[in-house]
Tab-separated table of C-alpha atoms (C1' of nucleotides) in Angstrom:
chain	number	residue	atom	x	y	z
A	459	MET	CA	-106.249	56.022	-4.746
A	460	PRO	CA	-104.706	58.430	-7.351
A	461	ASP	CA	-104.986	58.539	-11.041
A	462	GLY	CA	-107.447	61.547	-11.833
A	463	THR	CA	-107.813	61.779	-7.940
A	464	ASN	CA	-110.587	64.543	-8.260
A	465	THR	CA	-111.547	63.884	-4.793
A	466	GLY	CA	-110.359	67.212	-3.247
A	467	ARG	CA	-108.026	65.379	-0.701
A	468	PRO	CA	-104.928	67.276	0.095
A	469	ARG	CA	-102.230	64.772	-1.843
A	470	THR	CA	-99.664	63.272	0.526
A	471	ARG	CA	-95.671	63.922	0.393
A	472	ILE	CA	-95.371	60.599	-1.219
A	473	GLN	CA	-97.927	61.614	-3.961
A	474	GLN	CA	-96.302	64.863	-4.416
A	475	ARG	CA	-92.900	63.500	-4.854
A	476	ASN	CA	-93.860	60.824	-7.538
A	477	ARG	CA	-96.082	63.083	-9.850
A	478	ASP	CA	-93.203	65.435	-9.567
A	479	LEU	CA	-90.713	62.675	-10.510
A	480	ILE	CA	-93.085	61.409	-13.448
A	481	LEU	CA	-93.580	64.883	-14.727
A	482	GLY	CA	-89.726	65.672	-14.761
A	483	ALA	CA	-89.073	62.242	-16.376
A	484	ALA	CA	-91.916	62.938	-18.897
A	485	LEU	CA	-90.530	66.433	-19.625
A	486	ASP	CA	-87.045	65.004	-20.495
A	487	VAL	CA	-88.488	62.406	-22.669
A	488	PHE	CA	-91.285	64.056	-24.434
A	489	SER	CA	-89.255	67.044	-24.980
A	490	LEU	CA	-86.479	65.159	-26.772
A	491	ASN	CA	-88.735	62.617	-28.800
A	492	GLY	CA	-92.067	64.325	-29.274
A	493	PHE	CA	-95.015	62.663	-28.051
A	494	ARG	CA	-95.497	59.775	-30.427
A	495	GLY	CA	-91.632	59.055	-30.389
A	496	SER	CA	-91.810	58.707	-26.509
A	497	THR	CA	-92.590	55.674	-24.786
A	498	LEU	CA	-93.987	54.763	-21.029
A	499	ASP	CA	-91.021	52.637	-20.347
A	500	GLU	CA	-88.720	55.283	-21.147
A	501	ILE	CA	-90.356	58.015	-18.719
A	502	ALA	CA	-90.678	54.860	-16.297
A	503	THR	CA	-86.847	54.369	-16.177
A	504	GLN	CA	-86.064	57.807	-16.319
A	505	ALA	CA	-88.191	58.498	-13.222
A	506	GLY	CA	-86.890	55.629	-11.380
A	507	LEU	CA	-90.282	54.039	-11.200
A	508	SER	CA	-92.038	50.933	-12.886
A	509	LYS	CA	-94.406	51.276	-15.542
A	510	PRO	CA	-97.456	50.229	-13.815
A	511	ASN	CA	-96.504	52.692	-11.004
A	512	LEU	CA	-96.542	55.355	-13.387
A	513	LEU	CA	-100.034	54.380	-14.443
A	514	TYR	CA	-100.942	54.414	-11.004
A	515	TYR	CA	-100.592	58.208	-10.840
A	516	PHE	CA	-101.828	59.047	-14.235
A	517	PRO	CA	-104.438	57.366	-16.043
A	518	SER	CA	-102.610	57.215	-19.507
A	519	LYS	CA	-99.568	58.518	-21.787
A	520	ASP	CA	-101.504	61.064	-23.074
A	521	ALA	CA	-102.732	62.472	-19.531
A	522	ILE	CA	-99.407	63.225	-18.793
A	523	HIS	CA	-98.498	64.929	-21.643
A	524	THR	CA	-101.525	66.948	-21.463
A	525	GLU	CA	-101.053	67.771	-17.839
A	526	LEU	CA	-97.235	69.037	-18.993
A	527	LEU	CA	-98.680	71.165	-21.705
A	528	SER	CA	-101.614	72.809	-19.943
A	529	GLY	CA	-99.435	73.332	-16.814
A	530	LEU	CA	-96.817	74.701	-19.087
A	531	MET	CA	-99.031	77.300	-21.213
A	532	ASP	CA	-99.389	79.780	-18.218
A	533	THR	CA	-95.886	80.156	-17.305
A	534	TRP	CA	-95.132	80.377	-21.011
A	535	LEU	CA	-97.311	83.390	-21.624
A	536	ASP	CA	-96.308	84.993	-18.042
A	537	PRO	CA	-93.534	87.226	-20.051
A	538	LEU	CA	-95.915	88.779	-22.218
A	539	ARG	CA	-98.723	89.237	-19.708
A	540	ASP	CA	-96.136	91.187	-17.838
A	541	LEU	CA	-95.816	93.670	-20.709
A	542	ASP	CA	-97.281	96.742	-18.722
A	543	ALA	CA	-99.135	99.142	-21.302
A	544	HIS	CA	-98.181	102.172	-18.789
A	545	GLY	CA	-94.533	101.388	-18.795
A	546	ASP	CA	-91.747	102.947	-20.859
A	547	PRO	CA	-92.482	101.315	-24.485
A	548	ILE	CA	-89.011	100.483	-25.535
A	549	PRO	CA	-87.503	99.362	-22.231
A	550	GLU	CA	-90.785	97.668	-21.602
A	551	LEU	CA	-90.322	95.694	-25.027
A	552	LEU	CA	-86.727	95.177	-24.214
A	553	ALA	CA	-87.540	93.750	-20.924
A	554	TYR	CA	-89.795	91.269	-22.656
A	555	VAL	CA	-87.506	90.095	-24.857
A	556	GLU	CA	-85.103	89.565	-22.012
A	557	ARG	CA	-87.586	87.791	-19.950
A	558	LYS	CA	-88.110	85.169	-23.051
A	559	LEU	CA	-84.517	84.670	-23.584
A	560	GLU	CA	-84.162	83.998	-19.923
A	561	MET	CA	-86.823	81.578	-20.249
A	562	SER	CA	-84.964	79.608	-23.049
A	563	ARG	CA	-81.798	79.651	-21.044
A	564	LEU	CA	-83.625	78.236	-17.639
A	565	TYR	CA	-86.100	76.204	-19.404
A	566	PRO	CA	-84.886	74.623	-22.580
A	567	ARG	CA	-86.977	71.501	-21.952
A	568	GLU	CA	-90.201	73.181	-21.861
A	569	SER	CA	-89.420	75.231	-24.914
A	570	ARG	CA	-88.541	72.215	-26.989
A	571	LEU	CA	-91.808	70.296	-25.710
A	572	PHE	CA	-93.792	73.326	-27.329
A	573	ALA	CA	-91.560	73.372	-30.393
A	574	ASN	CA	-92.017	69.868	-30.641
A	575	GLU	CA	-95.927	70.338	-30.316
A	576	ILE	CA	-96.271	73.102	-32.694
A	577	VAL	CA	-93.861	71.630	-35.329
A	578	GLN	CA	-95.908	68.642	-35.207
A	579	GLY	CA	-99.105	70.430	-36.101
A	580	ALA	CA	-100.148	71.241	-32.365
A	581	PRO	CA	-102.844	68.557	-32.307
A	582	ARG	CA	-103.284	68.773	-28.621
A	583	ILE	CA	-103.190	72.630	-27.765
A	584	LEU	CA	-104.623	74.009	-31.480
A	585	SER	CA	-107.408	75.192	-29.211
A	586	ALA	CA	-105.544	76.872	-26.684
A	587	LEU	CA	-103.329	78.671	-29.505
A	588	GLN	CA	-106.508	79.849	-30.821
A	589	GLY	CA	-107.959	80.846	-27.734
A	590	ASP	CA	-105.854	81.908	-24.659
A	591	LEU	CA	-102.839	82.758	-26.684
A	592	LYS	CA	-104.506	84.722	-29.785
A	593	HIS	CA	-106.564	86.938	-26.939
A	594	LEU	CA	-103.619	87.922	-24.794
A	595	VAL	CA	-101.821	88.735	-28.017
A	596	ASP	CA	-104.833	90.608	-29.450
A	597	GLU	CA	-104.814	92.389	-26.273
A	598	LYS	CA	-100.989	93.315	-26.266
A	599	VAL	CA	-101.295	94.043	-29.879
A	600	VAL	CA	-103.450	96.914	-29.078
A	601	VAL	CA	-101.015	98.220	-26.448
A	602	ILE	CA	-98.253	98.319	-28.956
A	603	ARG	CA	-100.098	99.780	-31.960
A	604	GLY	CA	-101.068	102.384	-29.292
A	605	TRP	CA	-97.248	103.133	-28.679
A	606	MET	CA	-96.618	103.028	-32.426
A	607	ASP	CA	-99.708	105.556	-33.160
A	608	THR	CA	-98.002	108.096	-30.441
A	609	GLY	CA	-94.794	107.972	-32.135
A	610	GLN	CA	-93.255	106.278	-29.054
A	611	ILE	CA	-91.776	103.160	-31.079
A	612	ALA	CA	-91.253	102.668	-34.785
A	613	HIS	CA	-94.124	101.560	-36.927
A	614	VAL	CA	-93.979	98.072	-37.800
A	615	HIS	CA	-96.240	95.031	-38.071
A	616	PRO	CA	-97.091	94.110	-34.532
A	617	TYR	CA	-97.777	90.426	-34.861
A	618	HIS	CA	-94.936	89.797	-36.805
A	619	LEU	CA	-92.962	91.986	-34.245
A	620	LEU	CA	-94.150	89.383	-31.579
A	621	PHE	CA	-93.063	86.456	-33.812
A	622	SER	CA	-89.893	87.986	-34.142
A	623	ILE	CA	-89.470	88.097	-30.240
A	624	TRP	CA	-90.869	84.444	-29.963
A	625	SER	CA	-88.743	83.197	-32.921
A	626	LEU	CA	-85.586	84.701	-31.920
A	627	THR	CA	-85.475	83.946	-28.217
A	628	GLN	CA	-86.699	80.318	-28.572
A	629	HIS	CA	-84.026	79.310	-31.337
A	630	TYR	CA	-81.525	79.505	-28.547
A	631	ALA	CA	-83.299	76.837	-26.606
A	632	ASP	CA	-84.870	74.868	-29.745
A	633	PHE	CA	-81.923	74.748	-31.953
A	634	ASP	CA	-79.542	74.949	-29.136
A	635	VAL	CA	-77.653	71.804	-30.928
A	636	GLN	CA	-77.042	73.743	-34.143
A	637	VAL	CA	-76.183	76.962	-32.407
A	638	ARG	CA	-73.143	75.046	-30.376
A	639	ALA	CA	-72.057	73.443	-33.522
A	640	VAL	CA	-71.750	76.479	-35.366
A	641	LEU	CA	-70.167	78.758	-32.442
A	642	GLY	CA	-67.871	76.040	-31.494
A	643	GLN	CA	-66.278	77.127	-28.014
A	644	GLU	CA	-68.293	80.457	-27.247
A	645	GLU	CA	-71.275	79.901	-24.984
A	646	PRO	CA	-74.342	81.052	-26.638
A	647	PHE	CA	-75.951	82.638	-23.954
A	648	GLN	CA	-72.971	85.030	-23.488
A	649	GLU	CA	-73.488	87.215	-26.352
A	650	ALA	CA	-77.158	86.614	-27.234
A	651	PRO	CA	-78.673	89.176	-24.556
A	652	ALA	CA	-76.712	91.990	-25.912
A	653	TYR	CA	-77.020	90.834	-29.522
A	654	LEU	CA	-80.963	91.001	-29.263
A	655	LYS	CA	-81.082	94.070	-27.300
A	656	GLY	CA	-79.067	95.624	-29.983
A	657	ILE	CA	-81.220	94.963	-32.862
A	658	PHE	CA	-84.639	95.327	-31.001
A	659	LEU	CA	-83.416	98.738	-30.290
A	660	LYS	CA	-82.911	99.399	-33.740
A	661	ILE	CA	-86.033	97.830	-34.782
A	662	LEU	CA	-88.010	99.761	-32.338
A	663	THR	CA	-86.336	103.060	-32.271
A	664	PRO	CA	-88.568	105.469	-34.328
B	1240	MET	CA	-82.531	44.178	-57.374
B	1241	PRO	CA	-82.822	47.573	-55.629
B	1242	ASP	CA	-82.141	48.160	-51.897
B	1243	GLY	CA	-78.796	49.923	-51.921
B	1244	THR	CA	-78.526	49.578	-55.556
B	1245	ASN	CA	-74.594	50.365	-55.735
B	1246	THR	CA	-74.377	48.656	-59.091
B	1247	GLY	CA	-73.749	51.470	-61.171
B	1248	ARG	CA	-77.153	50.471	-63.457
B	1249	PRO	CA	-79.105	53.476	-64.403
B	1250	ARG	CA	-82.325	53.060	-62.594
B	1251	THR	CA	-85.693	52.330	-64.442
B	1252	ARG	CA	-88.451	54.696	-65.055
B	1253	ILE	CA	-90.393	52.545	-62.274
B	1254	GLN	CA	-87.677	52.466	-59.902
B	1255	GLN	CA	-87.321	56.339	-60.193
B	1256	ARG	CA	-90.956	56.942	-59.585
B	1257	ASN	CA	-91.353	54.636	-56.508
B	1258	ARG	CA	-88.344	55.947	-54.766
B	1259	ASP	CA	-89.854	59.366	-55.449
B	1260	LEU	CA	-93.317	58.275	-53.984
B	1261	ILE	CA	-91.536	56.885	-51.061
B	1262	LEU	CA	-89.522	59.643	-50.451
B	1263	GLY	CA	-92.327	62.001	-50.751
B	1264	ALA	CA	-94.467	60.053	-48.459
B	1265	ALA	CA	-91.651	59.732	-45.967
B	1266	LEU	CA	-91.015	63.701	-46.043
B	1267	ASP	CA	-94.775	64.020	-45.042
B	1268	VAL	CA	-94.679	61.584	-42.308
B	1269	PHE	CA	-91.093	62.321	-40.875
B	1270	SER	CA	-91.760	66.097	-40.914
B	1271	LEU	CA	-94.962	65.951	-38.999
B	1272	ASN	CA	-93.850	62.984	-36.566
B	1273	GLY	CA	-90.208	63.059	-36.136
B	1274	PHE	CA	-88.126	59.637	-36.619
B	1275	ARG	CA	-89.120	57.641	-33.907
B	1276	GLY	CA	-92.781	58.762	-33.891
B	1277	SER	CA	-93.111	57.794	-37.501
B	1278	THR	CA	-93.818	54.436	-38.773
B	1279	LEU	CA	-93.107	52.376	-42.213
B	1280	ASP	CA	-96.737	51.529	-42.203
B	1281	GLU	CA	-97.853	55.061	-42.153
B	1282	ILE	CA	-95.263	55.853	-45.084
B	1283	ALA	CA	-96.139	52.887	-47.024
B	1284	THR	CA	-100.010	53.873	-47.093
B	1285	GLN	CA	-99.106	57.436	-47.811
B	1286	ALA	CA	-96.982	56.267	-50.687
B	1287	GLY	CA	-99.780	53.919	-51.839
B	1288	LEU	CA	-97.215	50.763	-51.574
B	1289	SER	CA	-97.012	47.914	-49.496
B	1290	LYS	CA	-94.504	47.736	-46.437
B	1291	PRO	CA	-92.414	44.923	-47.875
B	1292	ASN	CA	-92.421	46.837	-51.182
B	1293	LEU	CA	-91.040	50.078	-49.386
B	1294	LEU	CA	-88.141	47.662	-48.029
B	1295	TYR	CA	-87.438	46.159	-51.421
B	1296	TYR	CA	-86.422	49.962	-52.417
B	1297	PHE	CA	-84.768	51.006	-49.096
B	1298	PRO	CA	-82.980	48.655	-46.698
B	1299	SER	CA	-84.446	50.152	-43.573
B	1300	LYS	CA	-86.511	52.969	-41.959
B	1301	ASP	CA	-83.197	54.505	-40.935
B	1302	ALA	CA	-82.070	54.651	-44.674
B	1303	ILE	CA	-85.050	56.440	-45.909
B	1304	HIS	CA	-84.548	59.041	-43.343
B	1305	THR	CA	-80.788	59.398	-43.657
B	1306	GLU	CA	-81.264	59.748	-47.532
B	1307	LEU	CA	-83.853	62.541	-46.954
B	1308	LEU	CA	-81.459	64.386	-44.763
B	1309	SER	CA	-78.448	64.106	-46.728
B	1310	GLY	CA	-80.214	64.946	-49.815
B	1311	LEU	CA	-81.637	68.210	-48.240
B	1312	MET	CA	-78.713	69.392	-46.475
B	1313	ASP	CA	-77.073	70.713	-49.598
B	1314	THR	CA	-80.256	72.329	-50.748
B	1315	TRP	CA	-80.793	73.712	-47.531
B	1316	LEU	CA	-77.197	75.617	-47.360
B	1317	ASP	CA	-77.593	76.866	-51.180
B	1318	PRO	CA	-78.846	80.189	-50.303
B	1319	LEU	CA	-76.274	80.920	-47.742
B	1320	ARG	CA	-73.482	79.548	-50.748
B	1321	ASP	CA	-75.015	82.179	-53.021
B	1322	LEU	CA	-74.196	85.040	-50.554
B	1323	ASP	CA	-71.638	86.571	-52.657
B	1324	ALA	CA	-68.628	88.373	-51.126
B	1325	HIS	CA	-68.150	90.834	-54.106
B	1326	GLY	CA	-71.945	91.936	-54.093
B	1327	ASP	CA	-73.448	94.989	-52.428
B	1328	PRO	CA	-73.502	94.031	-48.909
B	1329	ILE	CA	-76.800	95.036	-47.810
B	1330	PRO	CA	-78.762	94.123	-50.954
B	1331	GLU	CA	-76.953	90.970	-50.725
B	1332	LEU	CA	-77.862	89.993	-47.066
B	1333	LEU	CA	-81.554	91.209	-47.787
B	1334	ALA	CA	-81.475	88.685	-50.871
B	1335	TYR	CA	-80.271	85.942	-48.593
B	1336	VAL	CA	-83.094	86.583	-45.963
B	1337	GLU	CA	-85.529	86.444	-48.997
B	1338	ARG	CA	-84.246	83.441	-50.519
B	1339	LYS	CA	-84.660	81.647	-47.033
B	1340	LEU	CA	-88.033	82.992	-46.460
B	1341	GLU	CA	-88.783	81.528	-49.698
B	1342	MET	CA	-87.566	78.329	-48.910
B	1343	SER	CA	-89.849	78.404	-45.739
B	1344	ARG	CA	-92.771	79.075	-48.132
B	1345	LEU	CA	-91.980	76.681	-50.875
B	1346	TYR	CA	-90.632	73.778	-48.548
B	1347	PRO	CA	-92.063	73.869	-45.314
B	1348	ARG	CA	-92.096	70.159	-44.828
B	1349	GLU	CA	-88.008	70.157	-45.562
B	1350	SER	CA	-87.817	72.845	-43.032
B	1351	ARG	CA	-90.002	70.791	-40.491
B	1352	LEU	CA	-87.754	67.835	-41.168
B	1353	PHE	CA	-84.738	69.782	-40.101
B	1354	ALA	CA	-86.595	71.307	-37.115
B	1355	ASN	CA	-87.466	67.619	-35.857
B	1356	GLU	CA	-84.337	66.497	-36.171
B	1357	ILE	CA	-82.465	69.395	-34.382
B	1358	VAL	CA	-84.884	69.866	-31.641
B	1359	GLN	CA	-84.720	66.369	-31.038
B	1360	GLY	CA	-80.924	66.671	-30.420
B	1361	ALA	CA	-79.503	66.238	-34.304
B	1362	PRO	CA	-78.396	62.493	-33.574
B	1363	ARG	CA	-78.093	61.765	-37.176
B	1364	ILE	CA	-76.720	65.010	-38.529
B	1365	LEU	CA	-74.584	66.241	-35.559
B	1366	SER	CA	-71.316	65.597	-37.823
B	1367	ALA	CA	-72.611	67.490	-40.723
B	1368	LEU	CA	-73.643	70.551	-38.574
B	1369	GLN	CA	-70.105	70.675	-37.098
B	1370	GLY	CA	-68.503	69.824	-40.510
B	1371	ASP	CA	-70.147	71.281	-43.692
B	1372	LEU	CA	-72.437	73.771	-42.138
B	1373	LYS	CA	-69.657	75.061	-39.576
B	1374	HIS	CA	-67.155	75.413	-42.297
B	1375	LEU	CA	-69.552	77.385	-44.808
B	1376	VAL	CA	-70.540	79.562	-41.898
B	1377	ASP	CA	-67.073	80.410	-40.864
B	1378	GLU	CA	-66.460	81.241	-44.272
B	1379	LYS	CA	-69.246	83.735	-44.853
B	1380	VAL	CA	-68.603	85.253	-41.573
B	1381	VAL	CA	-65.174	86.422	-43.073
B	1382	VAL	CA	-66.786	88.176	-45.729
B	1383	ILE	CA	-69.541	89.438	-43.539
B	1384	ARG	CA	-66.896	90.826	-40.820
B	1385	GLY	CA	-64.898	92.267	-43.872
B	1386	TRP	CA	-68.002	94.241	-44.670
B	1387	MET	CA	-68.361	95.606	-41.097
B	1388	ASP	CA	-64.684	96.400	-40.699
B	1389	THR	CA	-64.954	98.609	-43.995
B	1390	GLY	CA	-68.294	100.350	-42.709
B	1391	GLN	CA	-70.556	98.847	-45.335
B	1392	ILE	CA	-72.771	97.392	-42.621
B	1393	ALA	CA	-73.455	98.022	-39.038
B	1394	HIS	CA	-71.190	96.003	-36.585
B	1395	VAL	CA	-73.298	93.304	-34.899
B	1396	HIS	CA	-72.063	89.764	-33.704
B	1397	PRO	CA	-71.920	88.028	-37.130
B	1398	TYR	CA	-72.900	84.523	-35.865
B	1399	HIS	CA	-75.822	85.505	-34.080
B	1400	LEU	CA	-77.127	87.780	-37.186
B	1401	LEU	CA	-77.080	84.564	-39.233
B	1402	PHE	CA	-79.013	82.575	-36.249
B	1403	SER	CA	-81.394	85.535	-36.530
B	1404	ILE	CA	-81.756	85.039	-40.242
B	1405	TRP	CA	-82.482	81.302	-39.885
B	1406	SER	CA	-84.649	81.663	-36.804
B	1407	LEU	CA	-86.862	84.415	-38.248
B	1408	THR	CA	-87.171	82.787	-41.674
B	1409	GLN	CA	-87.817	79.346	-40.657
B	1410	HIS	CA	-90.402	80.182	-37.841
B	1411	TYR	CA	-92.732	80.752	-40.764
B	1412	ALA	CA	-92.440	76.976	-41.659
B	1413	ASP	CA	-91.870	75.340	-38.367
B	1414	PHE	CA	-94.471	77.554	-36.219
B	1415	ASP	CA	-97.040	77.538	-39.190
B	1416	VAL	CA	-99.754	76.531	-37.087
B	1417	GLN	CA	-99.170	78.931	-34.171
B	1418	VAL	CA	-98.631	81.844	-36.547
B	1419	ARG	CA	-101.861	81.180	-38.187
B	1420	ALA	CA	-103.768	80.379	-35.035
B	1421	VAL	CA	-102.502	84.283	-34.008
B	1422	LEU	CA	-103.027	85.952	-37.344
B	1423	GLY	CA	-106.438	84.337	-37.742
B	1424	GLN	CA	-107.608	85.450	-41.534
B	1425	GLU	CA	-104.123	87.127	-42.578
B	1426	GLU	CA	-101.827	84.970	-44.886
B	1427	PRO	CA	-98.386	85.016	-42.930
B	1428	PHE	CA	-96.499	85.118	-46.300
B	1429	GLN	CA	-98.255	88.276	-47.132
B	1430	GLU	CA	-96.495	90.687	-44.745
B	1431	ALA	CA	-93.687	88.568	-43.737
B	1432	PRO	CA	-91.229	89.528	-46.762
B	1433	ALA	CA	-91.718	93.291	-46.368
B	1434	TYR	CA	-91.583	93.102	-42.354
B	1435	LEU	CA	-87.960	90.970	-42.405
B	1436	LYS	CA	-86.800	93.234	-45.217
B	1437	GLY	CA	-87.746	96.260	-43.058
B	1438	ILE	CA	-86.177	95.018	-39.732
B	1439	PHE	CA	-82.955	93.473	-41.144
B	1440	LEU	CA	-82.378	97.043	-43.247
B	1441	LYS	CA	-82.390	98.595	-39.776
B	1442	ILE	CA	-80.384	95.917	-38.349
B	1443	LEU	CA	-77.836	96.172	-41.023
B	1444	THR	CA	-77.785	99.956	-41.982
B	1445	PRO	CA	-74.178	101.368	-40.296
C	690	DC	C1'	-93.735	31.157	-76.543
C	691	DC	C1'	-90.279	30.936	-72.987
C	692	DT	C1'	-86.977	32.578	-70.247
C	693	DT	C1'	-84.901	35.831	-67.168
C	694	DC	C1'	-85.014	39.288	-64.337
C	695	DC	C1'	-87.348	42.858	-61.867
C	696	DT	C1'	-91.269	43.890	-58.905
C	697	DT	C1'	-94.982	43.004	-55.562
C	698	DT	C1'	-97.403	40.671	-51.925
C	699	DG	C1'	-99.318	37.688	-48.030
C	700	DA	C1'	-97.878	35.395	-44.242
C	701	DC	C1'	-95.001	35.380	-40.502
C	702	DC	C1'	-91.217	37.027	-36.719
C	703	DG	C1'	-89.622	38.376	-32.218
C	704	DG	C1'	-89.591	42.378	-29.398
C	705	DC	C1'	-92.057	46.331	-28.019
C	706	DT	C1'	-96.386	49.505	-27.065
C	707	DG	C1'	-99.947	51.262	-23.891
C	708	DG	C1'	-102.488	49.517	-20.412
C	709	DT	C1'	-104.683	45.914	-17.009
C	710	DC	C1'	-104.954	43.270	-12.954
C	711	DA	C1'	-104.672	40.802	-8.652
C	712	DA	C1'	-101.588	40.121	-5.612
C	713	DA	C1'	-97.961	41.596	-2.445
C	714	DT	C1'	-95.909	45.448	0.046
C	715	DA	C1'	-95.646	49.790	2.819
C	716	DC	C1'	-97.407	53.171	5.404
C	717	DT	C1'	-100.978	55.556	8.800
C	718	DG	C1'	-104.128	56.414	12.697
C	719	DG	C1'	-106.130	54.285	16.374
D	1237	DC	C1'	-99.962	45.781	17.234
D	1238	DC	C1'	-103.368	45.808	13.979
D	1239	DA	C1'	-106.892	47.303	10.670
D	1240	DG	C1'	-107.480	49.530	6.612
D	1241	DT	C1'	-105.715	52.008	3.065
D	1242	DA	C1'	-102.174	53.681	0.045
D	1243	DT	C1'	-98.587	51.998	-2.908
D	1244	DT	C1'	-95.646	49.005	-5.746
D	1245	DT	C1'	-95.104	45.169	-8.825
D	1246	DG	C1'	-94.755	40.662	-11.502
D	1247	DA	C1'	-97.246	38.707	-14.793
D	1248	DC	C1'	-99.812	39.291	-18.558
D	1249	DC	C1'	-102.562	41.000	-23.065
D	1250	DA	C1'	-103.860	42.285	-27.791
D	1251	DG	C1'	-101.942	45.123	-30.931
D	1252	DC	C1'	-98.353	47.418	-33.398
D	1253	DC	C1'	-93.425	47.699	-34.608
D	1254	DG	C1'	-89.266	47.119	-38.081
D	1255	DG	C1'	-87.733	43.605	-40.856
D	1256	DT	C1'	-87.882	38.952	-43.339
D	1257	DC	C1'	-88.796	35.422	-46.738
D	1258	DA	C1'	-90.396	32.531	-50.344
D	1259	DA	C1'	-93.207	32.540	-53.488
D	1260	DA	C1'	-96.379	34.780	-57.074
D	1261	DG	C1'	-96.879	38.175	-60.562
D	1262	DG	C1'	-95.188	41.590	-64.565
D	1263	DA	C1'	-92.436	43.036	-68.389
D	1264	DA	C1'	-88.990	42.428	-72.019
D	1265	DG	C1'	-86.057	40.367	-75.309
D	1266	DG	C1'	-85.132	36.178	-78.098
DNA sequence: CCTTCCTTTGACCGGCTGGTCAAATACTGG
DNA sequence: CCAGTATTTGACCAGCCGGTCAAAGGAAGG
């Protein structure tokens, strides 16, 4: 019956299991090759299912990708949502940096999926970027500007400050190969938290 | 005659022109879709040539990609090479940041080509990362450590410092779509130089 | 003008692409 | 155990993929 499965039925264990298998495999493949560079055969093999079986659960390659992206968008913005306007500004921002870095460490595939999509022009999520993302950012920038105006943190361009946080934290997931090639033995995530905390403290201290 | 054209012959105007056309078109296409997501037909169309004509000048899709990457690697590392051990440390590092940011502004396609390659696991340039790149970085890190030990700049993890510079500057090329979606009207490269200069001054001041 | 070499192309190839379908198989409630 | 439904699959399709090739078209020197 599945595919879109818009009928409000509750989804059986086997449906749940196979959808999870497919989405997991698709995350592996899409995050490594981008949308156009990935094939259904590869996803099917990775998931341990046959290709027609994939298409029994999802109507198309596009649908799998869209499902992944839209499911991820929320999770990805959660750390920013949790930035508390009523918290202590500097610890609050440092905690945000830490949460974002933790996302890179725990969910590198998700980070790379986004990176691929955006590097390649964000054809499928541009509207989400201009909508949900921009609105959330605008809202939080008001908070940050407030902290700056009351002298609680240094005055820097708030949008570019957020870009810095995204860029620096996601770098450890997206450019993992390069980071490891340069570091050699050293584990990237051993020093990264302290390093980032240190530099953002300098950036934010008034 | 072309293809590999290992014969030492000087290359005619028409050969030069068509090779340039192909490499330019390939840069457009590869940087937007990654290697596997790009097709020879697309590159040929973009170059205004027929597909067999492409393959008259380059032996394979792979060869075009490799040519682009290896040609780019040097250019990409030039700003770091120019970091002068005998210069004034802080201005020297800020100038490096500026050069890297300028690269993102002027050569976003090249930046995205690298980003695609590395995000996707750097299958074709891993050895260059572990070789040329690592050696150059190791060499410059010695210089930077020297500056730290003599108290001329603040003590921070030198490798992660370089990652920061790469990450922050390349972000404006690689995530251009997202940056613009969030900023709305404002031109990213209007505020970016001053912003980055400001934060790196804070990071580096002892 | 002819010859020679460089350049361009249309037609073609086997293999892979996303996707379909009917038939076979497993699972479930009665 | 059976009926009915959910799941799985082999065979298949048209179109695209990277790449080949023989033959045609151009340029340039003698």
